[in-house]
mmCIF file of C-alpha atoms in Angstrom:
data_model
loop_
_atom_site.group_PDB
_atom_site.id
_atom_site.type_symbol
_atom_site.label_atom_id
_atom_site.label_comp_id
_atom_site.label_asym_id
_atom_site.label_seq_id
_atom_site.Cartn_x
_atom_site.Cartn_y
_atom_site.Cartn_z
ATOM 1 C CA MET A 38 29.997 91.714 -39.850
ATOM 2 C CA LYS A 39 33.124 93.884 -39.587
ATOM 3 C CA ASN A 40 32.300 94.560 -35.926
ATOM 4 C CA LEU A 41 32.737 90.902 -34.888
ATOM 5 C CA LYS A 42 36.044 90.667 -32.987
ATOM 6 C CA VAL A 43 37.985 87.904 -31.253
ATOM 7 C CA ILE A 44 40.927 88.254 -28.878
ATOM 8 C CA ALA A 45 42.410 84.770 -28.537
ATOM 9 C CA PHE A 46 45.166 83.194 -26.440
ATOM 10 C CA THR A 47 45.672 79.528 -27.375
ATOM 11 C CA HIS A 48 47.958 76.552 -26.804
ATOM 12 C CA LYS A 49 49.580 77.263 -30.187
ATOM 13 C CA HIS A 50 51.280 80.451 -29.005
ATOM 14 C CA VAL A 51 50.990 80.597 -25.213
ATOM 15 C CA ASP A 52 52.558 78.275 -22.672
ATOM 16 C CA LEU A 53 49.777 76.450 -20.826
ATOM 17 C CA LYS A 54 51.020 77.769 -17.465
ATOM 18 C CA ASP A 55 50.793 81.342 -18.741
ATOM 19 C CA LEU A 56 47.408 80.569 -20.263
ATOM 20 C CA GLY A 57 46.177 79.579 -16.826
ATOM 21 C CA HIS A 58 46.709 83.157 -15.587
ATOM 22 C CA LEU A 59 44.053 84.344 -18.060
ATOM 23 C CA VAL A 60 41.349 81.868 -17.052
ATOM 24 C CA VAL A 61 38.442 83.561 -15.278
ATOM 25 C CA CYS A 62 36.704 81.614 -12.497
ATOM 26 C CA ASN A 63 32.915 81.292 -12.677
ATOM 27 C CA GLU A 64 32.392 83.316 -9.518
ATOM 28 C CA GLU A 65 34.066 86.402 -11.030
ATOM 29 C CA LEU A 66 33.125 86.009 -14.697
ATOM 30 C CA ASP A 67 29.865 87.987 -14.760
ATOM 31 C CA SER A 68 31.196 91.024 -12.899
ATOM 32 C CA ARG A 69 34.423 91.136 -14.917
ATOM 33 C CA LEU A 70 32.643 90.909 -18.270
ATOM 34 C CA ILE A 71 30.163 93.595 -17.211
ATOM 35 C CA ASN A 72 33.088 95.804 -16.184
ATOM 36 C CA VAL A 73 34.912 95.443 -19.512
ATOM 37 C CA LYS A 74 31.627 95.900 -21.389
ATOM 38 C CA ASN A 75 30.867 99.176 -19.607
ATOM 39 C CA THR A 76 34.443 100.459 -19.474
ATOM 40 C CA LEU A 77 35.143 99.992 -23.191
ATOM 41 C CA ASP A 78 31.561 100.513 -24.405
ATOM 42 C CA ILE A 79 31.262 97.015 -25.921
ATOM 43 C CA PRO A 80 27.660 96.183 -26.940
ATOM 44 C CA GLU A 81 27.942 92.355 -26.758
ATOM 45 C CA ILE A 82 30.558 89.963 -25.406
ATOM 46 C CA PHE A 83 31.162 86.399 -24.299
ATOM 47 C CA TYR A 84 34.130 84.459 -22.943
ATOM 48 C CA ILE A 85 35.462 80.997 -23.848
ATOM 49 C CA GLY A 86 37.858 79.358 -21.386
ATOM 50 C CA THR A 87 39.197 75.801 -21.742
ATOM 51 C CA CYS A 88 42.437 74.062 -20.812
ATOM 52 C CA ASN A 89 43.841 74.972 -24.251
ATOM 53 C CA ARG A 90 42.405 78.409 -25.002
ATOM 54 C CA VAL A 91 41.101 81.655 -23.556
ATOM 55 C CA GLU A 92 39.102 83.727 -26.041
ATOM 56 C CA PHE A 93 36.985 86.870 -25.836
ATOM 57 C CA VAL A 94 34.335 87.232 -28.520
ATOM 58 C CA PHE A 95 32.618 90.589 -28.859
ATOM 59 C CA TYR A 96 30.680 92.807 -31.218
ATOM 60 C CA GLY A 97 31.828 96.407 -31.508
ATOM 61 C CA PRO A 98 33.647 98.921 -33.740
ATOM 62 C CA HIS A 99 36.914 98.783 -31.778
ATOM 63 C CA GLU A 100 40.246 98.340 -33.582
ATOM 64 C CA LEU A 101 42.311 95.484 -32.118
ATOM 65 C CA THR A 102 45.481 97.502 -31.583
ATOM 66 C CA ASP A 103 48.069 96.700 -28.922
ATOM 67 C CA GLU A 104 46.730 99.648 -26.944
ATOM 68 C CA PHE A 105 43.157 98.340 -27.063
ATOM 69 C CA VAL A 106 44.140 94.759 -26.140
ATOM 70 C CA ALA A 107 46.116 96.115 -23.174
ATOM 71 C CA GLN A 108 43.106 98.216 -22.123
ATOM 72 C CA PHE A 109 40.888 95.159 -22.524
ATOM 73 C CA LEU A 110 43.068 92.968 -20.286
ATOM 74 C CA ASP A 111 43.279 95.779 -17.751
ATOM 75 C CA ALA A 112 39.478 96.200 -17.744
ATOM 76 C CA MET A 113 39.157 92.441 -17.219
ATOM 77 C CA ASN A 114 41.148 92.963 -13.999
ATOM 78 C CA PHE A 115 43.961 90.572 -14.933
ATOM 79 C CA CYS A 116 46.474 92.925 -13.284
ATOM 80 C CA VAL A 117 49.189 91.932 -15.754
ATOM 81 C CA PRO A 118 52.610 93.526 -15.021
ATOM 82 C CA THR A 119 53.918 95.823 -17.760
ATOM 83 C CA GLU A 120 56.770 93.483 -18.733
ATOM 84 C CA ARG A 121 54.399 90.497 -18.886
ATOM 85 C CA MET A 122 51.887 92.505 -20.907
ATOM 86 C CA GLN A 123 54.399 92.803 -23.748
ATOM 87 C CA CYS A 124 54.710 89.013 -23.823
ATOM 88 C CA TYR A 125 50.927 88.557 -24.012
ATOM 89 C CA LEU A 126 50.675 91.169 -26.772
ATOM 90 C CA GLY A 127 53.207 89.137 -28.740
ATOM 91 C CA GLN A 128 51.218 85.922 -28.210
ATOM 92 C CA VAL A 129 47.677 87.120 -28.837
ATOM 93 C CA ASN A 130 45.699 86.254 -31.975
ATOM 94 C CA ARG A 131 43.303 88.928 -33.233
ATOM 95 C CA TYR A 132 40.445 88.296 -35.625
ATOM 96 C CA SER A 133 37.917 90.682 -37.164
ATOM 97 C CA GLY A 134 34.888 90.328 -39.427
ATOM 98 C CA VAL A 135 34.587 87.245 -41.618
ATOM 99 C CA GLU A 136 38.013 86.068 -40.433
ATOM 100 C CA ALA A 137 36.705 86.068 -36.852
ATOM 101 C CA LEU A 138 33.580 84.174 -37.912
ATOM 102 C CA ASN A 139 35.680 81.575 -39.729
ATOM 103 C CA HIS A 140 37.919 81.202 -36.668
ATOM 104 C CA LEU A 141 34.947 80.605 -34.366
ATOM 105 C CA PHE A 142 33.460 78.066 -36.764
ATOM 106 C CA ARG A 143 36.791 76.242 -36.949
ATOM 107 C CA ILE A 144 37.206 75.961 -33.187
ATOM 108 C CA SER A 145 33.574 74.844 -32.692
ATOM 109 C CA CYS A 146 34.135 72.114 -35.306
ATOM 110 C CA SER A 147 37.349 71.097 -33.480
ATOM 111 C CA LEU A 148 39.623 71.954 -36.391
ATOM 112 C CA GLU A 149 41.841 73.996 -34.063
ATOM 113 C CA SER A 150 41.880 71.599 -31.085
ATOM 114 C CA LEU A 151 44.887 69.693 -29.793
ATOM 115 C CA VAL A 152 42.992 66.557 -30.837
ATOM 116 C CA VAL A 153 41.137 67.233 -34.072
ATOM 117 C CA GLY A 154 37.560 65.931 -34.062
ATOM 118 C CA GLU A 155 36.908 65.949 -30.306
ATOM 119 C CA LYS A 156 33.312 67.106 -29.864
ATOM 120 C CA GLU A 157 33.728 68.436 -26.329
ATOM 121 C CA ILE A 158 34.739 71.890 -27.604
ATOM 122 C CA LEU A 159 31.276 72.528 -29.073
ATOM 123 C CA ALA A 160 29.625 71.763 -25.732
ATOM 124 C CA GLN A 161 32.142 74.024 -23.985
ATOM 125 C CA ILE A 162 31.422 76.942 -26.345
ATOM 126 C CA ARG A 163 27.654 76.512 -26.005
ATOM 127 C CA LYS A 164 27.928 76.432 -22.236
ATOM 128 C CA ALA A 165 30.165 79.524 -22.244
ATOM 129 C CA TYR A 166 27.732 81.435 -24.439
ATOM 130 C CA ASP A 167 24.679 80.393 -22.395
ATOM 131 C CA ARG A 168 26.324 81.594 -19.210
ATOM 132 C CA CYS A 169 27.130 84.985 -20.721
ATOM 133 C CA ARG A 170 23.644 85.261 -22.249
ATOM 134 C CA THR A 171 22.129 84.615 -18.820
ATOM 135 C CA ALA A 172 24.403 87.320 -17.394
ATOM 136 C CA GLY A 173 22.958 89.748 -19.943
ATOM 137 C CA VAL A 174 26.208 90.616 -21.753
ATOM 138 C CA THR A 175 25.315 89.120 -25.164
ATOM 139 C CA GLY A 176 22.811 90.413 -27.711
ATOM 140 C CA ASP A 177 21.071 89.842 -31.024
ATOM 141 C CA PHE A 178 24.183 89.516 -33.183
ATOM 142 C CA LEU A 179 25.905 86.921 -31.004
ATOM 143 C CA ARG A 180 22.624 84.994 -30.734
ATOM 144 C CA LEU A 181 22.396 84.723 -34.529
ATOM 145 C CA MET A 182 26.064 83.810 -34.769
ATOM 146 C CA MET A 183 25.760 81.051 -32.143
ATOM 147 C CA ASP A 184 22.746 79.558 -33.910
ATOM 148 C CA ARG A 185 24.758 79.297 -37.123
ATOM 149 C CA LEU A 186 27.884 78.117 -35.293
ATOM 150 C CA VAL A 187 26.012 75.198 -33.693
ATOM 151 C CA LYS A 188 24.347 74.312 -37.005
ATOM 152 C CA THR A 189 27.714 74.293 -38.777
ATOM 153 C CA ALA A 190 29.434 72.143 -36.150
ATOM 154 C CA LYS A 191 26.619 69.593 -36.191
ATOM 155 C CA GLU A 192 26.886 69.360 -39.972
ATOM 156 C CA VAL A 193 30.641 68.808 -39.777
ATOM 157 C CA TYR A 194 30.280 66.080 -37.147
ATOM 158 C CA THR A 195 27.403 64.456 -39.076
ATOM 159 C CA PHE A 196 28.566 64.672 -42.679
ATOM 160 C CA THR A 197 32.311 64.092 -42.271
ATOM 161 C CA SER A 198 34.334 61.390 -40.528
ATOM 162 C CA ILE A 199 36.325 63.894 -38.517
ATOM 163 C CA SER A 200 35.143 62.518 -35.162
ATOM 164 C CA ARG A 201 33.965 58.990 -35.948
ATOM 165 C CA ASN A 202 37.065 56.901 -35.473
ATOM 166 C CA PRO A 203 38.440 56.876 -31.905
ATOM 167 C CA ILE A 204 42.064 57.877 -31.377
ATOM 168 C CA SER A 205 42.330 57.138 -27.661
ATOM 169 C CA VAL A 206 44.122 53.870 -26.881
ATOM 170 C CA VAL A 207 41.748 53.330 -23.958
ATOM 171 C CA SER A 208 38.603 53.731 -26.068
ATOM 172 C CA LEU A 209 40.084 51.458 -28.742
ATOM 173 C CA ALA A 210 40.928 48.856 -26.087
ATOM 174 C CA TYR A 211 37.376 48.981 -24.782
ATOM 175 C CA ARG A 212 35.977 48.481 -28.280
ATOM 176 C CA LYS A 213 38.209 45.456 -28.778
ATOM 177 C CA LEU A 214 37.161 44.137 -25.402
ATOM 178 C CA ARG A 215 33.476 44.459 -26.283
ATOM 179 C CA GLU A 216 34.047 42.538 -29.519
ATOM 180 C CA VAL A 217 35.061 39.476 -27.488
ATOM 181 C CA LYS A 218 31.477 39.129 -26.180
ATOM 182 C CA LEU A 219 32.149 38.701 -22.505
ATOM 183 C CA SER A 220 29.867 36.864 -20.099
ATOM 184 C CA ASP A 221 27.254 38.870 -18.180
ATOM 185 C CA ASN A 222 29.494 39.691 -15.217
ATOM 186 C CA PRO A 223 33.042 38.493 -15.910
ATOM 187 C CA ARG A 224 35.748 38.347 -13.255
ATOM 188 C CA ILE A 225 38.031 41.276 -14.061
ATOM 189 C CA LEU A 226 41.512 41.236 -12.569
ATOM 190 C CA ILE A 227 43.170 44.674 -12.671
ATOM 191 C CA VAL A 228 46.933 44.989 -12.249
ATOM 192 C CA GLY A 229 47.990 48.623 -11.781
ATOM 193 C CA SER A 230 45.744 51.528 -10.775
ATOM 194 C CA GLY A 231 47.253 54.300 -12.889
ATOM 195 C CA GLU A 232 45.359 56.678 -15.182
ATOM 196 C CA THR A 233 45.118 54.235 -18.101
ATOM 197 C CA ASN A 234 43.518 51.458 -16.085
ATOM 198 C CA GLN A 235 41.347 54.001 -14.274
ATOM 199 C CA ASN A 236 39.935 55.251 -17.575
ATOM 200 C CA LEU A 237 39.359 51.765 -18.937
ATOM 201 C CA ALA A 238 37.701 50.692 -15.685
ATOM 202 C CA LYS A 239 35.298 53.641 -15.971
ATOM 203 C CA TYR A 240 34.116 52.320 -19.345
ATOM 204 C CA LEU A 241 33.538 48.904 -17.793
ATOM 205 C CA LYS A 242 31.712 50.288 -14.767
ATOM 206 C CA LYS A 243 29.517 52.413 -17.029
ATOM 207 C CA HIS A 244 28.395 49.229 -18.768
ATOM 208 C CA LYS A 245 27.413 47.578 -15.487
ATOM 209 C CA TYR A 246 30.436 45.344 -14.885
ATOM 210 C CA THR A 247 30.932 44.940 -11.138
ATOM 211 C CA ASN A 248 33.213 41.966 -10.427
ATOM 212 C CA PHE A 249 36.641 43.598 -10.024
ATOM 213 C CA THR A 250 39.789 42.704 -8.085
ATOM 214 C CA ILE A 251 42.708 45.146 -7.996
ATOM 215 C CA PHE A 252 46.429 44.636 -7.404
ATOM 216 C CA ASN A 253 48.712 47.638 -7.176
ATOM 217 C CA ARG A 254 52.290 48.206 -6.146
ATOM 218 C CA THR A 255 50.993 50.041 -3.071
ATOM 219 C CA VAL A 256 47.527 49.560 -1.624
ATOM 220 C CA ALA A 257 47.241 53.247 -0.681
ATOM 221 C CA ASN A 258 47.616 54.380 -4.300
ATOM 222 C CA GLY A 259 45.053 51.832 -5.463
ATOM 223 C CA LYS A 260 42.431 52.828 -2.928
ATOM 224 C CA ASN A 261 40.724 55.530 -5.043
ATOM 225 C CA LEU A 262 40.101 53.119 -7.903
ATOM 226 C CA ALA A 263 39.033 50.413 -5.439
ATOM 227 C CA ASP A 264 36.515 52.774 -3.850
ATOM 228 C CA GLU A 265 35.107 53.810 -7.217
ATOM 229 C CA LEU A 266 34.688 50.194 -8.360
ATOM 230 C CA GLN A 267 33.732 48.942 -4.876
ATOM 231 C CA ALA A 268 36.433 46.301 -5.281
ATOM 232 C CA PRO A 269 39.095 44.790 -3.011
ATOM 233 C CA VAL A 270 42.669 45.994 -3.498
ATOM 234 C CA TYR A 271 45.847 44.067 -2.638
ATOM 235 C CA PRO A 272 49.586 44.769 -2.894
ATOM 236 C CA LEU A 273 51.193 43.625 -6.130
ATOM 237 C CA SER A 274 53.532 41.395 -4.138
ATOM 238 C CA GLU A 275 50.506 39.215 -3.269
ATOM 239 C CA LEU A 276 49.537 38.571 -6.894
ATOM 240 C CA GLN A 277 51.347 35.224 -6.882
ATOM 241 C CA ASN A 278 49.032 34.034 -4.096
ATOM 242 C CA TYR A 279 45.766 35.038 -5.796
ATOM 243 C CA LYS A 280 43.451 32.068 -6.373
ATOM 244 C CA GLY A 281 40.202 33.789 -7.370
ATOM 245 C CA GLY A 282 40.584 33.134 -11.112
ATOM 246 C CA PHE A 283 39.723 35.652 -13.834
ATOM 247 C CA ASP A 284 37.999 36.049 -17.187
ATOM 248 C CA VAL A 285 39.660 39.359 -18.094
ATOM 249 C CA LEU A 286 43.158 40.424 -17.068
ATOM 250 C CA MET A 287 43.751 44.193 -17.377
ATOM 251 C CA THR A 288 47.301 45.282 -16.771
ATOM 252 C CA CYS A 289 49.194 48.541 -17.089
ATOM 253 C CA THR A 290 52.143 49.254 -14.808
ATOM 254 C CA GLY A 291 55.287 51.298 -15.191
ATOM 255 C CA ALA A 292 57.566 48.276 -14.791
ATOM 256 C CA PRO A 293 60.695 48.303 -17.007
ATOM 257 C CA GLU A 294 60.033 44.699 -18.096
ATOM 258 C CA SER A 295 57.222 42.144 -18.088
ATOM 259 C CA ILE A 296 55.835 41.334 -14.637
ATOM 260 C CA ILE A 297 53.591 38.373 -15.504
ATOM 261 C CA ASN A 298 55.659 35.466 -16.769
ATOM 262 C CA GLU A 299 54.470 31.972 -17.711
ATOM 263 C CA GLU A 300 54.769 30.649 -14.165
ATOM 264 C CA LEU A 301 52.767 33.489 -12.589
ATOM 265 C CA TYR A 302 50.138 33.319 -15.321
ATOM 266 C CA ARG A 303 49.681 29.589 -14.760
ATOM 267 C CA SER A 304 49.214 30.297 -11.058
ATOM 268 C CA LEU A 305 46.589 32.957 -11.789
ATOM 269 C CA LEU A 306 44.635 30.518 -13.961
ATOM 270 C CA ASN A 307 44.200 28.337 -10.881
ATOM 271 C CA GLY A 308 43.588 25.243 -13.002
ATOM 272 C CA GLU A 309 41.187 26.823 -15.505
ATOM 273 C CA ASP A 310 41.912 26.109 -19.180
ATOM 274 C CA ASP A 311 39.352 28.225 -21.091
ATOM 275 C CA LYS A 312 40.384 31.098 -23.353
ATOM 276 C CA LYS A 313 41.072 34.262 -21.364
ATOM 277 C CA VAL A 314 41.031 37.925 -22.362
ATOM 278 C CA ILE A 315 44.191 39.953 -21.709
ATOM 279 C CA VAL A 316 44.291 43.733 -22.069
ATOM 280 C CA ASP A 317 47.928 44.789 -21.788
ATOM 281 C CA LEU A 318 48.310 48.567 -22.166
ATOM 282 C CA ALA A 319 51.759 48.836 -20.594
ATOM 283 C CA VAL A 320 54.871 50.035 -22.419
ATOM 284 C CA PRO A 321 56.814 47.788 -22.422
ATOM 285 C CA ASN A 322 54.206 45.018 -22.146
ATOM 286 C CA ASP A 323 53.480 43.584 -18.711
ATOM 287 C CA ILE A 324 52.710 40.143 -20.175
ATOM 288 C CA ASP A 325 55.658 37.963 -21.150
ATOM 289 C CA ALA A 326 55.586 36.806 -24.792
ATOM 290 C CA GLU A 327 55.720 33.153 -23.618
ATOM 291 C CA VAL A 328 52.289 33.548 -22.027
ATOM 292 C CA VAL A 329 50.676 34.576 -25.309
ATOM 293 C CA ALA A 330 52.534 31.817 -27.164
ATOM 294 C CA GLN A 331 51.581 28.980 -24.819
ATOM 295 C CA TYR A 332 48.042 29.792 -23.653
ATOM 296 C CA PRO A 333 44.775 30.441 -25.504
ATOM 297 C CA THR A 334 44.078 34.179 -25.143
ATOM 298 C CA HIS A 335 42.336 37.125 -26.744
ATOM 299 C CA TYR A 336 45.377 39.382 -26.468
ATOM 300 C CA ILE A 337 44.789 43.125 -26.747
ATOM 301 C CA GLU A 338 48.049 45.038 -26.496
ATOM 302 C CA VAL A 339 49.089 48.648 -26.760
ATOM 303 C CA SER A 340 51.299 48.674 -29.878
ATOM 304 C CA SER A 341 48.575 47.387 -32.216
ATOM 305 C CA LEU A 342 46.099 49.852 -30.705
ATOM 306 C CA GLN A 343 48.560 52.706 -31.211
ATOM 307 C CA GLN A 344 48.815 51.796 -34.888
ATOM 308 C CA ILE A 345 45.033 51.968 -35.213
ATOM 309 C CA ALA A 346 44.983 55.290 -33.332
ATOM 310 C CA GLU A 347 47.610 56.788 -35.664
ATOM 311 C CA LYS A 348 45.664 55.597 -38.705
ATOM 312 C CA ASN A 349 42.480 57.154 -37.309
ATOM 313 C CA ILE A 350 44.291 60.445 -36.665
ATOM 314 C CA GLN A 351 45.393 60.565 -40.300
ATOM 315 C CA GLU A 352 41.836 59.835 -41.432
ATOM 316 C CA ARG A 353 40.590 62.694 -39.284
ATOM 317 C CA TYR A 354 43.077 65.106 -40.822
ATOM 318 C CA SER A 355 42.086 63.941 -44.299
ATOM 319 C CA GLU A 356 38.563 65.161 -43.489
ATOM 320 C CA LEU A 357 39.701 68.729 -42.821
ATOM 321 C CA ALA A 358 39.048 69.811 -46.419
ATOM 322 C CA ASN A 359 35.457 68.531 -46.276
ATOM 323 C CA ALA A 360 34.885 70.263 -42.939
ATOM 324 C CA GLU A 361 36.269 73.531 -44.320
ATOM 325 C CA LYS A 362 33.866 73.362 -47.291
ATOM 326 C CA ILE A 363 30.923 73.046 -44.887
ATOM 327 C CA ILE A 364 32.211 76.041 -42.923
ATOM 328 C CA GLU A 365 32.659 78.103 -46.084
ATOM 329 C CA ARG A 366 29.112 77.328 -47.237
ATOM 330 C CA ASN A 367 27.637 78.262 -43.868
ATOM 331 C CA ILE A 368 29.499 81.569 -43.806
ATOM 332 C CA LYS A 369 28.067 82.423 -47.240
ATOM 333 C CA GLU A 370 24.582 81.507 -46.037
ATOM 334 C CA PHE A 371 24.981 83.467 -42.806
ATOM 335 C CA LEU A 372 25.956 86.816 -44.317
ATOM 336 C CA PRO A 373 22.603 87.480 -46.071
ATOM 337 C CA ILE A 374 20.750 86.247 -42.956
ATOM 338 C CA LEU A 375 22.682 88.819 -40.960
ATOM 339 C CA LYS A 376 21.839 91.567 -43.468
ATOM 340 C CA GLN A 377 18.172 90.572 -43.393
ATOM 341 C CA ARG A 378 18.166 90.726 -39.612
ATOM 342 C CA ARG A 379 19.668 94.215 -39.721
ATOM 343 C CA VAL A 380 16.862 95.271 -42.059
ATOM 344 C CA GLU A 381 14.265 93.732 -39.731
ATOM 345 C CA VAL A 382 15.725 95.557 -36.743
ATOM 346 C CA ALA A 383 15.877 98.820 -38.671
ATOM 347 C CA MET A 384 12.289 98.407 -39.904
ATOM 348 C CA LYS A 385 10.726 97.288 -36.639
ATOM 349 C CA GLU A 386 9.804 100.890 -35.802
ATOM 350 C CA VAL A 387 7.848 101.350 -39.042
ATOM 351 C CA PRO A 388 4.515 99.931 -37.726
ATOM 352 C CA GLU A 389 4.615 102.170 -34.645
ATOM 353 C CA LYS A 390 5.472 105.245 -36.703
ATOM 354 C CA ILE A 391 2.571 104.579 -39.082
ATOM 355 C CA LYS A 392 0.191 104.082 -36.146
ATOM 356 C CA GLU A 393 1.368 107.407 -34.692
ATOM 357 C CA ILE A 394 0.699 109.159 -38.037
ATOM 358 C CA ARG A 395 -2.770 107.590 -38.184
ATOM 359 C CA ALA A 396 -3.596 108.664 -34.641
ATOM 360 C CA THR A 397 -2.424 112.219 -35.307
ATOM 361 C CA ALA A 398 -4.459 112.420 -38.507
ATOM 362 C CA LEU A 399 -7.649 111.160 -36.877
ATOM 363 C CA THR A 400 -7.452 112.985 -33.559
ATOM 364 C CA GLU A 401 -5.789 116.248 -34.591
ATOM 365 C CA VAL A 402 -5.316 117.092 -38.273
ATOM 366 C CA PHE A 403 -8.712 115.929 -39.573
ATOM 367 C CA ALA A 404 -10.650 115.728 -36.307
ATOM 368 C CA ASN A 405 -13.174 118.419 -37.270
ATOM 369 C CA GLU A 406 -13.838 116.948 -40.717
ATOM 370 C CA LEU A 407 -14.432 113.495 -39.180
ATOM 371 C CA GLU A 408 -17.000 114.919 -36.793
ATOM 372 C CA GLN A 409 -19.046 116.151 -39.785
ATOM 373 C CA LEU A 410 -19.241 112.686 -41.373
ATOM 374 C CA ASP A 411 -22.224 110.447 -40.770
ATOM 375 C CA PRO A 412 -21.521 107.116 -38.943
ATOM 376 C CA GLU A 413 -21.612 105.037 -42.124
ATOM 377 C CA ALA A 414 -19.096 107.257 -43.934
ATOM 378 C CA ARG A 415 -16.882 107.349 -40.840
ATOM 379 C CA GLU A 416 -16.889 103.535 -40.663
ATOM 380 C CA THR A 417 -15.984 103.285 -44.356
ATOM 381 C CA LEU A 418 -13.148 105.749 -43.880
ATOM 382 C CA HIS A 419 -11.769 103.728 -40.955
ATOM 383 C CA LYS A 420 -11.848 100.566 -43.104
ATOM 384 C CA VAL A 421 -9.900 102.341 -45.845
ATOM 385 C CA ILE A 422 -7.369 103.675 -43.353
ATOM 386 C CA ASN A 423 -6.937 100.215 -41.726
ATOM 387 C CA TYR A 424 -6.379 98.638 -45.131
ATOM 388 C CA MET A 425 -3.832 101.244 -46.163
ATOM 389 C CA GLU A 426 -2.080 101.037 -42.796
ATOM 390 C CA LYS A 427 -1.470 97.324 -43.208
ATOM 391 C CA LYS A 428 -0.190 97.832 -46.745
ATOM 392 C CA TYR A 429 2.045 100.718 -45.766
ATOM 393 C CA ILE A 430 3.582 98.556 -43.020
ATOM 394 C CA LYS A 431 4.206 95.615 -45.350
ATOM 395 C CA VAL A 432 5.440 97.423 -48.470
ATOM 396 C CA PRO A 433 8.721 98.930 -47.159
ATOM 397 C CA MET A 434 9.670 95.647 -45.483
ATOM 398 C CA VAL A 435 9.073 93.647 -48.671
ATOM 399 C CA MET A 436 10.955 96.201 -50.758
ATOM 400 C CA ALA A 437 13.883 96.229 -48.328
ATOM 401 C CA LYS A 438 14.140 92.429 -48.425
ATOM 402 C CA GLU A 439 13.967 92.421 -52.240
ATOM 403 C CA ILE A 440 16.785 94.967 -52.396
ATOM 404 C CA LEU A 441 18.763 92.828 -49.951
ATOM 405 C CA VAL A 442 18.286 89.659 -52.026
ATOM 406 C CA LYS A 443 19.294 91.419 -55.237
ATOM 407 C CA SER A 444 22.402 92.941 -53.637
ATOM 408 C CA THR A 445 23.408 89.533 -52.253
ATOM 409 C CA GLU A 446 22.948 87.891 -55.664
ATOM 410 C CA ALA A 447 25.035 90.620 -57.271
ATOM 411 C CA GLU A 448 27.800 90.073 -54.704
ATOM 412 C CA ASN A 449 27.842 86.329 -55.383
ATOM 413 C CA ASN A 450 27.959 86.700 -59.185
#
């Protein structure tokens, strides 16, 4: 286990712009990892690169000194200037042995992410490992570690609440919207085509809603969203003339004050008097308070959603202790599995060695004596030898595993 090493650059210590200089593009990844593997004689390695972290995981006896990290970055062909190298050496995190294993478990369970509990990191790590495995730069140890890492993360996500409650205002808004029980294909009027409305619209499109109309301050900026939703887009200045009616009004602009007052809202209703759904995710709100006071609405607005999001964040952090217990248990379970695997690898040559001894005995050492035996005696001798061969193969493996179990029990007591 002591040979597991991690060289990590993360959002906690490195500016994201500087972090970007260490990201390796897919086209160059294989050749650069093979180069560092051969140059520094590293048996196994894989690379994790996300928007918040760049990490190199490898198995080898190397000490993570400043000199080695500098050699590593040089072998990865980062071409870091000497003065910049000193900055990176001051920002790098280095992990070895069980500490490295714990670190990898924590990031796969999203305990180290910018947003605790986001499951995407596990998928990113699995994809990173699979790519490096396909490139032939990983090996038996990292395979065992990844199996346990995935198992641990799944347990954390299943048996804790660390990822259950959404903390995105958009996802919370969509949940509230679904609770209203909309008609099969409601008329959805979208005011503003910024990122928030884009993300909410993607949820709606995913669930087969198709009847959209978009108003944006400029038509050109609203065209991408209009194309994605296959919806018409009009300038915001024309909103007062819109007579198509709506069932859901989604609004999120950057206006410094409300843009839909009582008069404009009445115009948008176009004579309809049923209860409408309003999703107002603007700060400050786009909908004037008089509208909510005077008309029947299901009003979903950003401040109440932010309160729910903050509460959910706190609940996620309260689950950290439970997640850490699961990680601790899996590390304890993994260590004897790793020892057992080392024994299996060490013992895998035993059967071949015994077969070689048998062949030598029969064809060289006792060849003349065997020739003097009658067929029946020779057959009996072969049966005895076959029986003993099987036992000789099994016995050292069983004994080795028993010794391993006893040593593990002694360590835990």
